[in-house]
CSV table of C-alpha atoms in Angstrom, one decimal:
chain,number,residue,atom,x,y,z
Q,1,UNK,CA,-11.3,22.5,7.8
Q,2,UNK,CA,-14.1,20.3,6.5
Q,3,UNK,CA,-14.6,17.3,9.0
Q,4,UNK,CA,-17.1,14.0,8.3
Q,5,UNK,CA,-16.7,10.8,9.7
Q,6,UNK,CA,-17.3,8.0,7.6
Q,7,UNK,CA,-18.3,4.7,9.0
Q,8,UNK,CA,-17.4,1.5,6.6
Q,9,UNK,CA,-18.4,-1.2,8.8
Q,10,UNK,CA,-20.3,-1.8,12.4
Q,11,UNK,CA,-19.7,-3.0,15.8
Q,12,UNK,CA,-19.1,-1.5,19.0
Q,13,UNK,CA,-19.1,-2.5,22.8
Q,14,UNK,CA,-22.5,-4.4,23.9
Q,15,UNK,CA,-24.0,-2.7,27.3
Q,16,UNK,CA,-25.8,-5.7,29.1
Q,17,UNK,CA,-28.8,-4.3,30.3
Q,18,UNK,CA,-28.9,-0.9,28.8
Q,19,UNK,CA,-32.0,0.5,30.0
Q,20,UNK,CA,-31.8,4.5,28.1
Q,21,UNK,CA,-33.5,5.4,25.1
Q,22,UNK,CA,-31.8,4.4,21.6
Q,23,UNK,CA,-31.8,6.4,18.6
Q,24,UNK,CA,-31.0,4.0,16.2
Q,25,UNK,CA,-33.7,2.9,13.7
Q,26,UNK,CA,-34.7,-1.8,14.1
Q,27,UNK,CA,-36.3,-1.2,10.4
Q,28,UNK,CA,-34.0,-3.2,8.1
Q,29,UNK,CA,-32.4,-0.3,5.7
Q,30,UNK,CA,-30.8,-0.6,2.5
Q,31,UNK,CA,-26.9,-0.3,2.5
Q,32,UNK,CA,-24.8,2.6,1.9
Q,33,UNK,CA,-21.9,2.2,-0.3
Q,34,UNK,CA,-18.4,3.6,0.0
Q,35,UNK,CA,-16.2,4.4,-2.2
Q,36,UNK,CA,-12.4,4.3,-1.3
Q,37,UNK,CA,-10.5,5.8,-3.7
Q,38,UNK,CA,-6.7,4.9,-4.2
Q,39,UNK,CA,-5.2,8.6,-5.6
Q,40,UNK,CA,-2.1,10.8,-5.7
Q,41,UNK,CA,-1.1,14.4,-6.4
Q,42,UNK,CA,1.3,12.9,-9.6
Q,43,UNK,CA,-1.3,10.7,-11.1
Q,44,UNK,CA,-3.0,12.6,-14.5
Q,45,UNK,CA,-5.5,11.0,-14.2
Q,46,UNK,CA,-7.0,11.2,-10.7
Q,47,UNK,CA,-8.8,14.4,-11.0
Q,48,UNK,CA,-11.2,12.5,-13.6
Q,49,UNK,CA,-11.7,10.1,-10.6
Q,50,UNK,CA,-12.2,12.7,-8.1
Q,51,UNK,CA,-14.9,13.9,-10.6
Q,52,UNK,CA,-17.0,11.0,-11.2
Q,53,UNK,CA,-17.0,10.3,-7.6
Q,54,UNK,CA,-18.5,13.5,-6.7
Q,55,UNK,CA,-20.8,12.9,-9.3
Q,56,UNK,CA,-22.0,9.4,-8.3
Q,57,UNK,CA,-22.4,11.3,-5.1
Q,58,UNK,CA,-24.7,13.7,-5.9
Q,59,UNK,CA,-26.7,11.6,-8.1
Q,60,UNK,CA,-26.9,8.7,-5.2
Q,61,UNK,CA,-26.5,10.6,-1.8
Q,62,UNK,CA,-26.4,7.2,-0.2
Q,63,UNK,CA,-22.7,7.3,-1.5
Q,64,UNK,CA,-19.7,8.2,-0.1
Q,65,UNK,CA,-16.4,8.5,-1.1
Q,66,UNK,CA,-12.7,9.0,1.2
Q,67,UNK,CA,-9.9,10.1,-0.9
Q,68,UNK,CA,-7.3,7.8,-0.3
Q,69,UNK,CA,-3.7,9.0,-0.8
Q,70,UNK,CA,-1.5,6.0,-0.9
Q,71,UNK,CA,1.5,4.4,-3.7
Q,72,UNK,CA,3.7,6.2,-5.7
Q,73,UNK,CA,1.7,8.9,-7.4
Q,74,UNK,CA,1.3,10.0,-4.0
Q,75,UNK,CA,4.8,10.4,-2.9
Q,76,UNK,CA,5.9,13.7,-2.5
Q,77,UNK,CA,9.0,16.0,-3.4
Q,78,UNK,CA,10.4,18.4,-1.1
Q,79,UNK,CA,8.5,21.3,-2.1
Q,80,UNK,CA,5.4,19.5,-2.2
Q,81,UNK,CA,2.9,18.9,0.9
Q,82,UNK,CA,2.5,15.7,2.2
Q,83,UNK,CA,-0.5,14.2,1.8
Q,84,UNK,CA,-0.2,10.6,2.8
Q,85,UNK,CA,-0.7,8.8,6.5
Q,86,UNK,CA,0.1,5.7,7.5
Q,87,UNK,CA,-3.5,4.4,7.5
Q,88,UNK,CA,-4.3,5.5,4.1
Q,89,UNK,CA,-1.3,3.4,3.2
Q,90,UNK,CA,-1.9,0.4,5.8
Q,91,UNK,CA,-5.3,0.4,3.6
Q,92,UNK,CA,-4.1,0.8,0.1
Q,93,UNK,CA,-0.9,-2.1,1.0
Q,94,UNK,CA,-4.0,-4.5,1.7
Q,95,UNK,CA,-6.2,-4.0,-0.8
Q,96,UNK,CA,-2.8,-4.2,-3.2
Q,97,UNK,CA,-3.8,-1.5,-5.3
Q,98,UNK,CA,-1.5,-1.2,-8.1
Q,99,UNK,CA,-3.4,1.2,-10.9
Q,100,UNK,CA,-4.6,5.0,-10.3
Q,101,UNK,CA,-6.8,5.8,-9.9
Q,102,UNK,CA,-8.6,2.9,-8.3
Q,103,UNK,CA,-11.1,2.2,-5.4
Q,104,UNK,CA,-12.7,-0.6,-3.8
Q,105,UNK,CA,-16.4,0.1,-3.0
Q,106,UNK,CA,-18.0,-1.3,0.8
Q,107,UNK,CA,-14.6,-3.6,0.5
Q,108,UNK,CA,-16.9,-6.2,-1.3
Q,109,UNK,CA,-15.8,-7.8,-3.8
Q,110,UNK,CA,-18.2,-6.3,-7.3
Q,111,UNK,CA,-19.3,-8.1,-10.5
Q,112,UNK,CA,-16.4,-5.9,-11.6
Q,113,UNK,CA,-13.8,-7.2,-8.8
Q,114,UNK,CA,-12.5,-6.1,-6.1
Q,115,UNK,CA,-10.0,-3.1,-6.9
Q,116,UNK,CA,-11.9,-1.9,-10.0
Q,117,UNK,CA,-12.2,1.5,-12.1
Q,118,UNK,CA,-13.4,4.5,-11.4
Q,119,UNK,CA,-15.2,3.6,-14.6
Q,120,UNK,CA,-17.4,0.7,-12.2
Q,121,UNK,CA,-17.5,2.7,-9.1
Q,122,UNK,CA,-21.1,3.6,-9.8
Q,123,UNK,CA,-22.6,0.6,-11.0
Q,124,UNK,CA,-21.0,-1.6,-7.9
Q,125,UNK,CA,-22.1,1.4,-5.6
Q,126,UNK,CA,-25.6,0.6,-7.0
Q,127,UNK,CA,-25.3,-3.3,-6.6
Q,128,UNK,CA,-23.8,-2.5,-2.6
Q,129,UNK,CA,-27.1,-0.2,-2.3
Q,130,UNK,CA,-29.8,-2.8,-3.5
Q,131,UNK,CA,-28.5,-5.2,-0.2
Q,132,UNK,CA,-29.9,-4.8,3.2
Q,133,UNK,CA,-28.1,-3.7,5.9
Q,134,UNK,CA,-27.1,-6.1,8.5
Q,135,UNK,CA,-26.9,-3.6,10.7
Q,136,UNK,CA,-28.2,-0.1,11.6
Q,137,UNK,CA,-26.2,3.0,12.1
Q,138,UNK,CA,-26.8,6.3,14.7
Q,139,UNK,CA,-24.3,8.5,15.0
Q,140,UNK,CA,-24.0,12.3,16.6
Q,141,UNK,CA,-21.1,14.8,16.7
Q,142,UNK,CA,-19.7,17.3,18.4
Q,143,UNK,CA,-16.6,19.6,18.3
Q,144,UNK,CA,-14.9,21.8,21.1
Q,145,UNK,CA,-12.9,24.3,19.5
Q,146,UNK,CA,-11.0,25.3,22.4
Q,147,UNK,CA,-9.5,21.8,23.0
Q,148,UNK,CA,-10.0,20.8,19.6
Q,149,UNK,CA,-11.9,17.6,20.6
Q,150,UNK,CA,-13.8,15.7,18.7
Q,151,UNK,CA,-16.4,13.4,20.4
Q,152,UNK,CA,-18.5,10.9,18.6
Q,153,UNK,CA,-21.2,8.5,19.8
Q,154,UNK,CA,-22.4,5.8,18.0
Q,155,UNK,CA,-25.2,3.3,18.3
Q,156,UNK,CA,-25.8,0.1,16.1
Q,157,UNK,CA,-29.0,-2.6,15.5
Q,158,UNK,CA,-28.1,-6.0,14.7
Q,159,UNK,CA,-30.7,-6.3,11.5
Q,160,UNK,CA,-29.1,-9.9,10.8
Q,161,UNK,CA,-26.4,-12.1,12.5
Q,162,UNK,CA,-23.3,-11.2,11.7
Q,163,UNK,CA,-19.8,-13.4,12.2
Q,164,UNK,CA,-16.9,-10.8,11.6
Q,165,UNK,CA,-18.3,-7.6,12.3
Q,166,UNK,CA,-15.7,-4.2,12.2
Q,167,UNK,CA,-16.1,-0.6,13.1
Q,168,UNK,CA,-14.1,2.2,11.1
Q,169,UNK,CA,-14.4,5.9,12.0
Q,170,UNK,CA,-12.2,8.0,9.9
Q,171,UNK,CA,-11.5,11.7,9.7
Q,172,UNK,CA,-11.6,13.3,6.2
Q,173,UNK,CA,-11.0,17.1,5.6
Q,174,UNK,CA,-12.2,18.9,2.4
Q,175,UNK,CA,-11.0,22.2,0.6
Q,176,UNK,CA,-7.0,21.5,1.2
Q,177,UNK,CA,-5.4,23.5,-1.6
Q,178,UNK,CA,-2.5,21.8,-3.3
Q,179,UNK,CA,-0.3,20.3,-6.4
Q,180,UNK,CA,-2.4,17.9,-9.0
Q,181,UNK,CA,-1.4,16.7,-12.1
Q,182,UNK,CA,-4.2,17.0,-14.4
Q,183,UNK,CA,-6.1,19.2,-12.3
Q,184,UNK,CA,-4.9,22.4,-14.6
Q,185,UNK,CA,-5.1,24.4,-10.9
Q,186,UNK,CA,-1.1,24.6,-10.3
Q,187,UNK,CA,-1.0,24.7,-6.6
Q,188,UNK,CA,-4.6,25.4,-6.1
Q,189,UNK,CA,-6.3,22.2,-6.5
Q,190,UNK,CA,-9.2,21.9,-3.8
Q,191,UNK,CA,-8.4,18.1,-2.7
Q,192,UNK,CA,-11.5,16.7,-1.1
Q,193,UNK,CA,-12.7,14.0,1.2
Q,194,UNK,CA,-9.2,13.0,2.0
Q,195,UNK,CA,-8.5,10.7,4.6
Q,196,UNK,CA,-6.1,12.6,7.2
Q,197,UNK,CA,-6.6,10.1,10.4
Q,198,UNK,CA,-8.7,7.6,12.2
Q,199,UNK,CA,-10.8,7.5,15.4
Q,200,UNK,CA,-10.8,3.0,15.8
Q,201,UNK,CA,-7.6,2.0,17.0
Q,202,UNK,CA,-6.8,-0.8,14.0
Q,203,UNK,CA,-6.3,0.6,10.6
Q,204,UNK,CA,-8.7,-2.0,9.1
Q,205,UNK,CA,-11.0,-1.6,11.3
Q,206,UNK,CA,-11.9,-2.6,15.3
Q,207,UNK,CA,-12.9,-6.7,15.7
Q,208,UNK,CA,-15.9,-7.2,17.4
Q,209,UNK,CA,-16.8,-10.3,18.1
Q,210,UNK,CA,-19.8,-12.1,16.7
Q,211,UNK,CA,-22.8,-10.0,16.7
Q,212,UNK,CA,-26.9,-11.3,16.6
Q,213,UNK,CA,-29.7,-10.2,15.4
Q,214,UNK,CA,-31.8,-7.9,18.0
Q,215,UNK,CA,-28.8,-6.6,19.4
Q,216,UNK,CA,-27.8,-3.1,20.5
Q,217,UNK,CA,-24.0,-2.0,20.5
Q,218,UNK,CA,-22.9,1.7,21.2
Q,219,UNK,CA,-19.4,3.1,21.1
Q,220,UNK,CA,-18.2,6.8,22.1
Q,221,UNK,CA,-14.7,7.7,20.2
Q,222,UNK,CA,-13.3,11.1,21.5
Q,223,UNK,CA,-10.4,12.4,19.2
Q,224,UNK,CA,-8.4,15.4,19.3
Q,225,UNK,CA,-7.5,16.8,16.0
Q,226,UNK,CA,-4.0,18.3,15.5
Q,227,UNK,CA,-2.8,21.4,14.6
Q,228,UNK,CA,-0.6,20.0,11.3
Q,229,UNK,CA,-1.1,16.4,9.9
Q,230,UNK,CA,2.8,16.1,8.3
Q,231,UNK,CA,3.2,19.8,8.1
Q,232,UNK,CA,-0.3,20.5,6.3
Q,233,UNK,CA,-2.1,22.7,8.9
Q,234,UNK,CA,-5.4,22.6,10.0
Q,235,UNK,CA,-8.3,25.0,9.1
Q,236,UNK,CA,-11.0,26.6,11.2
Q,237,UNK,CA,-14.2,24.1,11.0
């Protein structure tokens, strides 16, 4: 199993008085964008959306995307895996997505709204990119295979003041092979990037209070990933 952590937001817990070495970058940064995309294995038309988000990817590595498997194309039948977690859903139920596929890109809302296309994913992925960073992001990872732990440290520079700032660290796993409709694979459809759990303890994200400019914040998230996520096992990292 594929595992990348995507973080969609900042914030973590201040350490008055820090005096070790940071690793985080003070020169303002362009953003990244994100891409969250709203999919299922019985919507037709999804695997077109899986495909132009790869490609904005590669063309703009500075772009990520989390398959999001959420609503009623994702729902499924008894002989089918399950693909969809409660925080995939928690996410989808508040963003009100109601088309498929969909995605909402850095949760801002675009010159195209908020919930848009996949047809405006890249050209509100370039309008998120063009905007500076309020904040900088470190991050290292590491993995023990014998207890299956994940441990993640993450340090953050305060570029600008910020008022609401969030933290979200989510698990994704590539190459699961399963049912798509539209994907002309049967049950052999390599699903990528999909979201399986998440590291911050709120689905939205972790509230931080307010955050200033000049300020380091650091975080360490230790997860430890299951053997099965609702029956769809694991694979060797």
């Amino acid at each position: 199993m594929k595992h990348k952590f995507i973080l969609t937001s900042v914030a973590a817990v201040l350490i008055p008085g820090a005096t070790f070495a940071w690793n985080v970058s003070t020169t303002p940064t362009h953003q990244s964008a994100l891409i969250e995309e709203f999919t299922g294995i019985h919507c037709p038309n999804c695997p077109d959306g899986h495909r132009m988000a790869a490609e904005i990817s590669a063309i703009h590595p500075e772009v990520h995307s989390v398959a999001i498997h959420a609503g009623g194309y994702a729902e499924h039948r008894p002989s089918e895996p399950d693909f969809v977690t409660a925080v995939g859903t928690a996410i989808h139920d508040h963003f009100e997505a109601s088309s498929y596929p969909s995605g909402v890109v850095s949760r801002q809302q675009t010159r195209y709204g908020l919930v848009i296309g996949r047809s405006d994913w890249g050209g509100a992925s370039r309008d998120v990119m063009q905007q500076t960073s309020p904040v900088n992001i470190w991050s290292s990872a590491s993995y023990d295979e014998a207890t299956r732990t994940v441990t993640l440290d993450v340090e953050c520079y305060f570029t600008y003041d910020m008022t609401d700032p969030r933290i979200n660290v989510m698990m994704l796993q590539s190459e699961i092979l399963g049912p798509q409709s539209g994907g002309q694979l049967g049950n052999e459809y390599p699903h990528r990037h999909m979201l399986r759990a998440r590291l911050t303890d709120n689905d939205l994200g972790d509230v931080i209070d307010k955050k200033t400019k000049g300020e380091y914040w650091s975080r360490q998230f230790v997860y430890t990933i299951p053997t099965d996520i609702n029956s769809v096992r694991r694979r060797s990292p």
